[in-house]
Amino acid sequence: MVFPPFFRLADFMDVFDLVGDTPLLDLERLGPPSGVKLAAKAEFLNPSGSVKDRAAKSMLLDGLRRGALGPEKTVLDATSGNTGIAYAMLGAVLGRRVILHLPANANQERKTLAAAYGAVIVETDPLESSDGAFLSAKRAYEAQPEKYFFPDQYNNPANPQAHYETTGPEIWRQTEGRITHFICSLGTSGTFMGTARFLKEKNRNVKTLIVQPDSPFHGIEGAKHMASTIKPGIYDESQVDGEWRVSTDEARAMARRLARECGLLAGISSGANVAGALKLAATLPPGSLAVTVLGDSGSRYLSDELWEEPA
Ligand SMILES: Cc1ncc(COP(=O)(O)O)c(C=O)c1O
């Protein structure tokens, strides 16, 4: 068959090409103070549905480049869910098996999605949360290092590098260099570290702040309570200009507001990010522009009671 001339091979893409370049959404409807702009990166629009597509893509491509992810290797890592779904999707394209260690209490949607892309799931002690999953994956890798590619997202510089090369530049461009504050919660801390580093290099006056769960025993899935858990190797506190605490109830209430006032179905950590960003915005002078992240979709929490208004 002869293809018409406009039908060029260069137009073909695969899911790797669909990662990133997400829109920046204006959160005006949530009522930031007059003269203060609040915006959020719509990371749920990434092809596997979360911000973690960026880090997974970067770590897998880095593994291929270094020759550490040969065709015989199985991708193995610890994840609270979203990175695992991203590895599973990209691993399918690369033809690599994917094994994920995740806490048994990770929600069913995440386990089902990762399995839908063909990943194998190893459930770890829910009481040990993400630290338990990390130690379990590390033990499996150390027992058979020749079998696995272990990206080790908590300690892999290619994780924050993804955000230094993509999330940061996108925000800079989308705000025409007028961003004054960046704020988000921490899982591995890759999103915060890479984005903060890029933005501060562009303008050292940009303030970069973190959102933290207000208690070690919280229900903000994917968000780490730094003071009480293993500190990721990629985390560098010197980039943190301030911290806003958010309760699980505040995060969940904000996820419902995003859905019901903005038509944005985002997850619980997105609710935490926006709740923290609104607290920050209330302290800022007119002319400020704060950006946060909607890390994943609310459709990932449908089995949760999140969407029911508390009595
Ligand atoms: C759903 C979700 N996952 C992950 C993250 C951040 O992950 P990491 O710190 O590993 O880059 C965020 C941050 O906002 C998030 O909302």
Short mmCIF file of C-alpha atoms and ligand atoms in Angstrom, two decimals:
data_model
loop_
_atom_site.label_atom_id
_atom_site.label_comp_id
_atom_site.label_asym_id
_atom_site.label_seq_id
_atom_site.Cartn_x
_atom_site.Cartn_y
_atom_site.Cartn_z
CA MET A 1 0.00 0.00 0.00
CA VAL A 2 1.19 3.53 -0.80
CA PHE A 3 0.76 6.02 2.06
CA PRO A 4 -0.29 9.58 1.23
CA PRO A 5 2.55 12.13 1.57
CA PHE A 6 1.21 13.71 4.81
CA PHE A 7 1.42 10.33 6.55
CA ARG A 8 4.95 10.62 7.92
CA LEU A 9 6.52 8.11 10.31
CA ALA A 10 7.67 11.05 12.45
CA ASP A 11 4.03 11.62 13.39
CA PHE A 12 3.80 8.27 15.14
CA MET A 13 4.25 8.35 18.90
CA ASP A 14 4.25 5.87 21.73
CA VAL A 15 3.29 6.37 25.38
CA PHE A 16 6.81 7.57 26.22
CA ASP A 17 6.11 10.62 24.04
CA LEU A 18 2.83 11.31 25.84
CA VAL A 19 4.51 11.91 29.21
CA GLY A 20 4.60 15.52 30.45
CA ASP A 21 3.60 18.80 28.80
CA THR A 22 0.57 18.99 31.06
CA PRO A 23 -1.64 22.09 31.26
CA LEU A 24 -1.31 24.61 34.08
CA LEU A 25 -4.78 25.19 35.55
CA ASP A 26 -5.97 28.43 37.14
CA LEU A 27 -7.56 27.70 40.57
CA GLU A 28 -9.26 31.11 40.78
CA ARG A 29 -12.57 29.45 41.66
CA LEU A 30 -11.19 28.33 45.02
CA GLY A 31 -10.93 31.98 46.05
CA PRO A 32 -7.26 32.83 46.65
CA PRO A 33 -6.82 36.36 48.08
CA SER A 34 -7.39 39.20 45.65
CA GLY A 35 -4.33 39.85 43.50
CA VAL A 36 -2.81 36.41 44.24
CA LYS A 37 -2.84 33.75 41.52
CA LEU A 38 -3.00 30.06 42.35
CA ALA A 39 -2.39 27.45 39.65
CA ALA A 40 -1.84 23.68 39.47
CA LYS A 41 -0.16 21.30 37.04
CA ALA A 42 -2.72 18.77 35.76
CA GLU A 43 -0.47 15.75 36.25
CA PHE A 44 -3.41 13.34 36.17
CA LEU A 45 -3.37 13.88 32.39
CA ASN A 46 -0.14 11.90 32.03
CA PRO A 47 -0.73 8.64 30.12
CA SER A 48 -0.81 6.31 33.15
CA GLY A 49 -2.65 8.97 35.13
CA SER A 50 -0.06 10.46 37.49
CA VAL A 51 2.96 12.71 37.90
CA LYS A 52 5.04 9.58 38.40
CA ASP A 53 5.12 8.89 34.65
CA ARG A 54 7.80 11.57 34.43
CA ALA A 55 10.12 9.96 36.99
CA ALA A 56 9.51 6.40 35.75
CA LYS A 57 10.28 7.42 32.15
CA SER A 58 13.46 9.18 33.20
CA MET A 59 14.72 6.29 35.39
CA LEU A 60 13.96 3.62 32.76
CA LEU A 61 15.58 5.61 29.95
CA ASP A 62 18.60 6.22 32.20
CA GLY A 63 18.78 2.46 32.87
CA LEU A 64 18.67 1.72 29.13
CA ARG A 65 21.35 4.35 28.42
CA ARG A 66 23.68 2.94 31.10
CA GLY A 67 23.08 -0.63 29.89
CA ALA A 68 21.64 -1.57 33.32
CA LEU A 69 18.21 -2.43 31.88
CA GLY A 70 19.12 -5.10 29.35
CA PRO A 71 16.45 -7.28 27.69
CA GLU A 72 16.97 -10.02 30.29
CA LYS A 73 16.26 -7.72 33.24
CA THR A 74 13.07 -7.43 35.29
CA VAL A 75 12.19 -3.99 36.64
CA LEU A 76 11.82 -4.16 40.44
CA ASP A 77 10.96 -1.31 42.78
CA ALA A 78 8.99 -0.23 45.84
CA THR A 79 6.05 2.07 45.26
CA SER A 80 2.91 3.24 46.99
CA GLY A 81 1.22 2.66 43.65
CA ASN A 82 1.57 5.46 41.13
CA THR A 83 5.22 4.85 40.19
CA GLY A 84 4.42 1.17 39.88
CA ILE A 85 1.59 1.84 37.44
CA ALA A 86 3.96 4.04 35.44
CA TYR A 87 6.71 1.37 35.38
CA ALA A 88 4.11 -1.20 34.37
CA MET A 89 2.87 0.92 31.45
CA LEU A 90 6.36 1.82 30.20
CA GLY A 91 7.73 -1.68 30.91
CA ALA A 92 5.02 -3.04 28.61
CA VAL A 93 6.32 -0.83 25.77
CA LEU A 94 9.92 -1.88 26.47
CA GLY A 95 9.04 -5.57 26.76
CA ARG A 96 10.36 -5.84 30.34
CA ARG A 97 8.73 -7.70 33.22
CA VAL A 98 7.82 -5.48 36.18
CA ILE A 99 7.64 -6.56 39.85
CA LEU A 100 6.32 -4.07 42.39
CA HIS A 101 6.57 -4.20 46.17
CA LEU A 102 3.76 -2.19 47.69
CA PRO A 103 2.07 -1.97 51.06
CA ALA A 104 -0.89 -4.37 51.23
CA ASN A 105 -3.18 -1.47 52.15
CA ALA A 106 -2.49 0.42 48.89
CA ASN A 107 -5.89 0.85 47.36
CA GLN A 108 -7.40 -1.72 45.06
CA GLU A 109 -7.50 0.60 42.02
CA ARG A 110 -3.70 0.90 42.07
CA LYS A 111 -3.14 -2.84 42.35
CA THR A 112 -5.68 -3.53 39.60
CA LEU A 113 -4.22 -0.91 37.27
CA ALA A 114 -0.63 -2.14 37.67
CA ALA A 115 -1.80 -5.72 37.10
CA ALA A 116 -3.79 -4.59 34.04
CA TYR A 117 -0.49 -3.51 32.42
CA GLY A 118 0.96 -6.94 33.31
CA ALA A 119 2.96 -6.12 36.46
CA VAL A 120 3.40 -8.63 39.31
CA ILE A 121 2.59 -7.28 42.78
CA VAL A 122 4.28 -8.29 46.03
CA GLU A 123 2.31 -7.01 49.01
CA THR A 124 4.28 -5.84 52.05
CA ASP A 125 3.29 -5.23 55.70
CA PRO A 126 0.79 -2.36 55.75
CA LEU A 127 1.99 -1.35 59.24
CA GLU A 128 5.46 -0.68 57.80
CA SER A 129 3.96 1.50 54.99
CA SER A 130 6.29 2.75 52.23
CA ASP A 131 9.43 2.10 54.31
CA GLY A 132 8.46 -1.59 54.56
CA ALA A 133 7.90 -1.80 50.78
CA PHE A 134 11.28 -0.16 50.16
CA LEU A 135 13.18 -2.55 52.45
CA SER A 136 11.37 -5.54 50.94
CA ALA A 137 12.25 -4.53 47.35
CA LYS A 138 15.85 -3.83 48.37
CA ARG A 139 16.16 -7.30 49.98
CA ALA A 140 14.79 -8.95 46.80
CA TYR A 141 17.26 -7.01 44.65
CA GLU A 142 20.24 -7.77 46.89
CA ALA A 143 19.41 -11.49 46.83
CA GLN A 144 19.54 -11.61 42.99
CA PRO A 145 21.10 -8.41 41.60
CA GLU A 146 21.85 -10.05 38.24
CA LYS A 147 18.12 -10.62 37.64
CA TYR A 148 16.78 -7.16 38.33
CA PHE A 149 16.93 -3.54 37.29
CA PHE A 150 16.26 -1.74 40.61
CA PRO A 151 15.65 1.94 39.81
CA ASP A 152 15.38 2.69 43.58
CA GLN A 153 13.26 5.79 43.06
CA TYR A 154 14.05 7.13 46.57
CA ASN A 155 17.77 7.35 45.80
CA ASN A 156 17.97 7.70 42.00
CA PRO A 157 19.04 11.16 40.69
CA ALA A 158 17.20 10.41 37.41
CA ASN A 159 13.95 10.84 39.42
CA PRO A 160 14.37 14.55 40.35
CA GLN A 161 16.20 15.08 37.04
CA ALA A 162 12.90 14.34 35.23
CA HIS A 163 11.34 17.33 36.99
CA TYR A 164 14.43 19.49 36.52
CA GLU A 165 14.22 18.82 32.77
CA THR A 166 10.44 18.90 32.28
CA THR A 167 8.13 20.00 35.15
CA GLY A 168 10.27 23.01 36.11
CA PRO A 169 10.76 24.32 32.54
CA GLU A 170 7.05 23.80 31.75
CA ILE A 171 6.00 25.84 34.82
CA TRP A 172 8.53 28.56 33.99
CA ARG A 173 7.21 28.81 30.43
CA GLN A 174 3.53 28.55 31.38
CA THR A 175 3.85 31.35 33.97
CA GLU A 176 6.03 33.43 31.63
CA GLY A 177 8.67 33.46 34.36
CA ARG A 178 6.29 35.11 36.85
CA ILE A 179 6.02 32.26 39.34
CA THR A 180 6.88 33.41 42.88
CA HIS A 181 6.12 30.23 44.90
CA PHE A 182 6.14 26.48 44.22
CA ILE A 183 4.61 24.16 46.81
CA CYS A 184 3.89 20.42 46.86
CA SER A 185 3.90 17.34 49.05
CA LEU A 186 6.69 14.75 49.07
CA GLY A 187 6.60 11.09 48.15
CA THR A 188 10.15 10.30 47.10
CA SER A 189 10.57 14.12 46.92
CA GLY A 190 11.55 13.91 43.23
CA THR A 191 8.83 16.29 42.03
CA PHE A 192 9.72 18.91 44.62
CA MET A 193 13.52 18.60 44.38
CA GLY A 194 13.85 18.75 40.59
CA THR A 195 11.24 21.46 40.08
CA ALA A 196 12.59 23.60 42.94
CA ARG A 197 16.17 23.34 41.68
CA PHE A 198 15.18 24.43 38.16
CA LEU A 199 12.99 27.33 39.31
CA LYS A 200 15.60 28.65 41.75
CA GLU A 201 18.25 28.54 39.04
CA LYS A 202 15.97 30.65 36.83
CA ASN A 203 15.15 33.11 39.62
CA ARG A 204 16.71 32.73 43.06
CA ASN A 205 13.82 34.69 44.57
CA VAL A 206 11.30 31.90 43.82
CA LYS A 207 10.28 30.35 47.15
CA THR A 208 9.88 26.58 47.22
CA LEU A 209 7.78 25.08 50.01
CA ILE A 210 6.59 21.65 51.08
CA VAL A 211 3.23 20.33 52.23
CA GLN A 212 3.46 17.87 55.12
CA PRO A 213 0.80 15.62 56.64
CA ASP A 214 0.12 16.95 60.16
CA SER A 215 0.70 13.53 61.74
CA PRO A 216 2.85 10.42 61.12
CA PHE A 217 -0.39 8.40 61.05
CA HIS A 218 -2.17 10.09 58.17
CA GLY A 219 -4.32 9.01 55.26
CA ILE A 220 -2.79 11.16 52.50
CA GLU A 221 -1.78 8.36 50.14
CA GLY A 222 1.57 8.84 48.46
CA ALA A 223 2.64 11.67 50.80
CA LYS A 224 5.52 11.04 53.18
CA HIS A 225 5.69 12.42 56.71
CA MET A 226 9.40 13.27 56.50
CA ALA A 227 10.11 13.65 60.21
CA SER A 228 9.03 10.09 61.04
CA THR A 229 10.14 8.07 57.98
CA ILE A 230 13.33 7.08 56.15
CA LYS A 231 14.70 10.19 54.45
CA PRO A 232 15.10 9.60 50.66
CA GLY A 233 18.68 9.94 49.41
CA ILE A 234 17.50 12.47 46.79
CA TYR A 235 15.96 14.78 49.43
CA ASP A 236 17.88 17.96 50.20
CA GLU A 237 16.32 20.06 52.93
CA SER A 238 18.29 23.13 51.90
CA GLN A 239 15.82 23.66 49.01
CA VAL A 240 12.89 23.96 51.47
CA ASP A 241 11.94 27.56 52.24
CA GLY A 242 8.92 26.70 54.35
CA GLU A 243 6.36 24.07 55.24
CA TRP A 244 2.58 23.98 55.50
CA ARG A 245 0.82 21.25 57.45
CA VAL A 246 -2.39 19.72 56.24
CA SER A 247 -4.62 17.19 57.98
CA THR A 248 -6.08 14.18 56.21
CA ASP A 249 -9.57 15.69 56.64
CA GLU A 250 -8.44 18.96 55.04
CA ALA A 251 -6.86 17.07 52.12
CA ARG A 252 -10.01 15.01 51.54
CA ALA A 253 -12.29 18.04 51.83
CA MET A 254 -10.17 19.91 49.27
CA ALA A 255 -10.27 16.95 46.86
CA ARG A 256 -14.08 17.18 47.05
CA ARG A 257 -13.98 20.97 46.49
CA LEU A 258 -11.76 20.48 43.43
CA ALA A 259 -14.31 18.04 42.00
CA ARG A 260 -17.42 20.03 42.94
CA GLU A 261 -16.26 23.60 42.40
CA CYS A 262 -13.66 23.20 39.64
CA GLY A 263 -14.73 19.99 37.88
CA LEU A 264 -11.28 18.54 38.59
CA LEU A 265 -11.33 14.92 39.77
CA ALA A 266 -8.00 14.70 41.59
CA GLY A 267 -6.65 12.49 44.36
CA ILE A 268 -6.07 12.98 48.09
CA SER A 269 -2.46 14.22 47.86
CA SER A 270 -3.66 16.73 45.26
CA GLY A 271 -6.22 17.86 47.84
CA ALA A 272 -3.37 18.19 50.36
CA ASN A 273 -1.27 20.17 47.86
CA VAL A 274 -4.08 22.60 47.08
CA ALA A 275 -5.10 22.95 50.75
CA GLY A 276 -1.46 23.77 51.61
CA ALA A 277 -1.18 26.13 48.63
CA LEU A 278 -4.34 28.00 49.70
CA LYS A 279 -2.96 28.41 53.25
CA LEU A 280 0.24 29.78 51.73
CA ALA A 281 -1.69 32.04 49.32
CA ALA A 282 -3.54 33.61 52.27
CA THR A 283 -0.19 34.97 53.51
CA LEU A 284 1.08 36.34 50.17
CA PRO A 285 1.06 39.93 48.88
CA PRO A 286 -0.82 40.87 45.68
CA GLY A 287 1.18 40.04 42.58
CA SER A 288 2.22 36.61 43.90
CA LEU A 289 1.80 33.53 41.72
CA ALA A 290 1.84 30.17 43.51
CA VAL A 291 1.96 26.85 41.65
CA THR A 292 1.21 23.38 42.98
CA VAL A 293 0.61 19.91 41.53
CA LEU A 294 -2.45 17.72 40.99
CA GLY A 295 -0.49 14.48 41.20
CA ASP A 296 -3.11 11.94 40.23
CA SER A 297 -6.75 11.43 39.37
CA GLY A 298 -9.62 11.03 41.80
CA SER A 299 -10.75 8.05 39.75
CA ARG A 300 -7.89 6.21 41.51
CA TYR A 301 -9.86 6.50 44.79
CA LEU A 302 -13.36 5.41 43.80
CA SER A 303 -13.40 2.50 46.28
CA ASP A 304 -12.64 5.01 49.04
CA GLU A 305 -15.33 6.91 50.93
CA LEU A 306 -13.54 10.08 49.87
CA TRP A 307 -16.39 11.26 47.70
CA GLU A 308 -19.04 10.97 50.39
CA GLU A 309 -19.63 14.18 52.31
CA PRO A 310 -18.78 13.44 56.00
CA ALA A 311 -21.83 13.51 58.30
C1 LIG B 1 -0.34 11.59 43.72
C2 LIG B 1 1.04 12.10 43.93
N1 LIG B 1 2.03 11.26 43.85
C3 LIG B 1 3.29 11.68 44.05
C4 LIG B 1 3.61 12.97 44.33
C5 LIG B 1 5.02 13.39 44.54
O1 LIG B 1 5.82 12.33 44.40
P1 LIG B 1 7.35 12.42 44.45
O2 LIG B 1 7.72 13.20 45.68
O3 LIG B 1 7.74 10.99 44.58
O4 LIG B 1 7.86 13.05 43.22
C6 LIG B 1 2.66 13.88 44.41
C7 LIG B 1 3.06 15.26 44.69
O5 LIG B 1 2.42 16.19 44.65
C8 LIG B 1 1.33 13.45 44.20
O6 LIG B 1 0.33 14.32 44.29
#
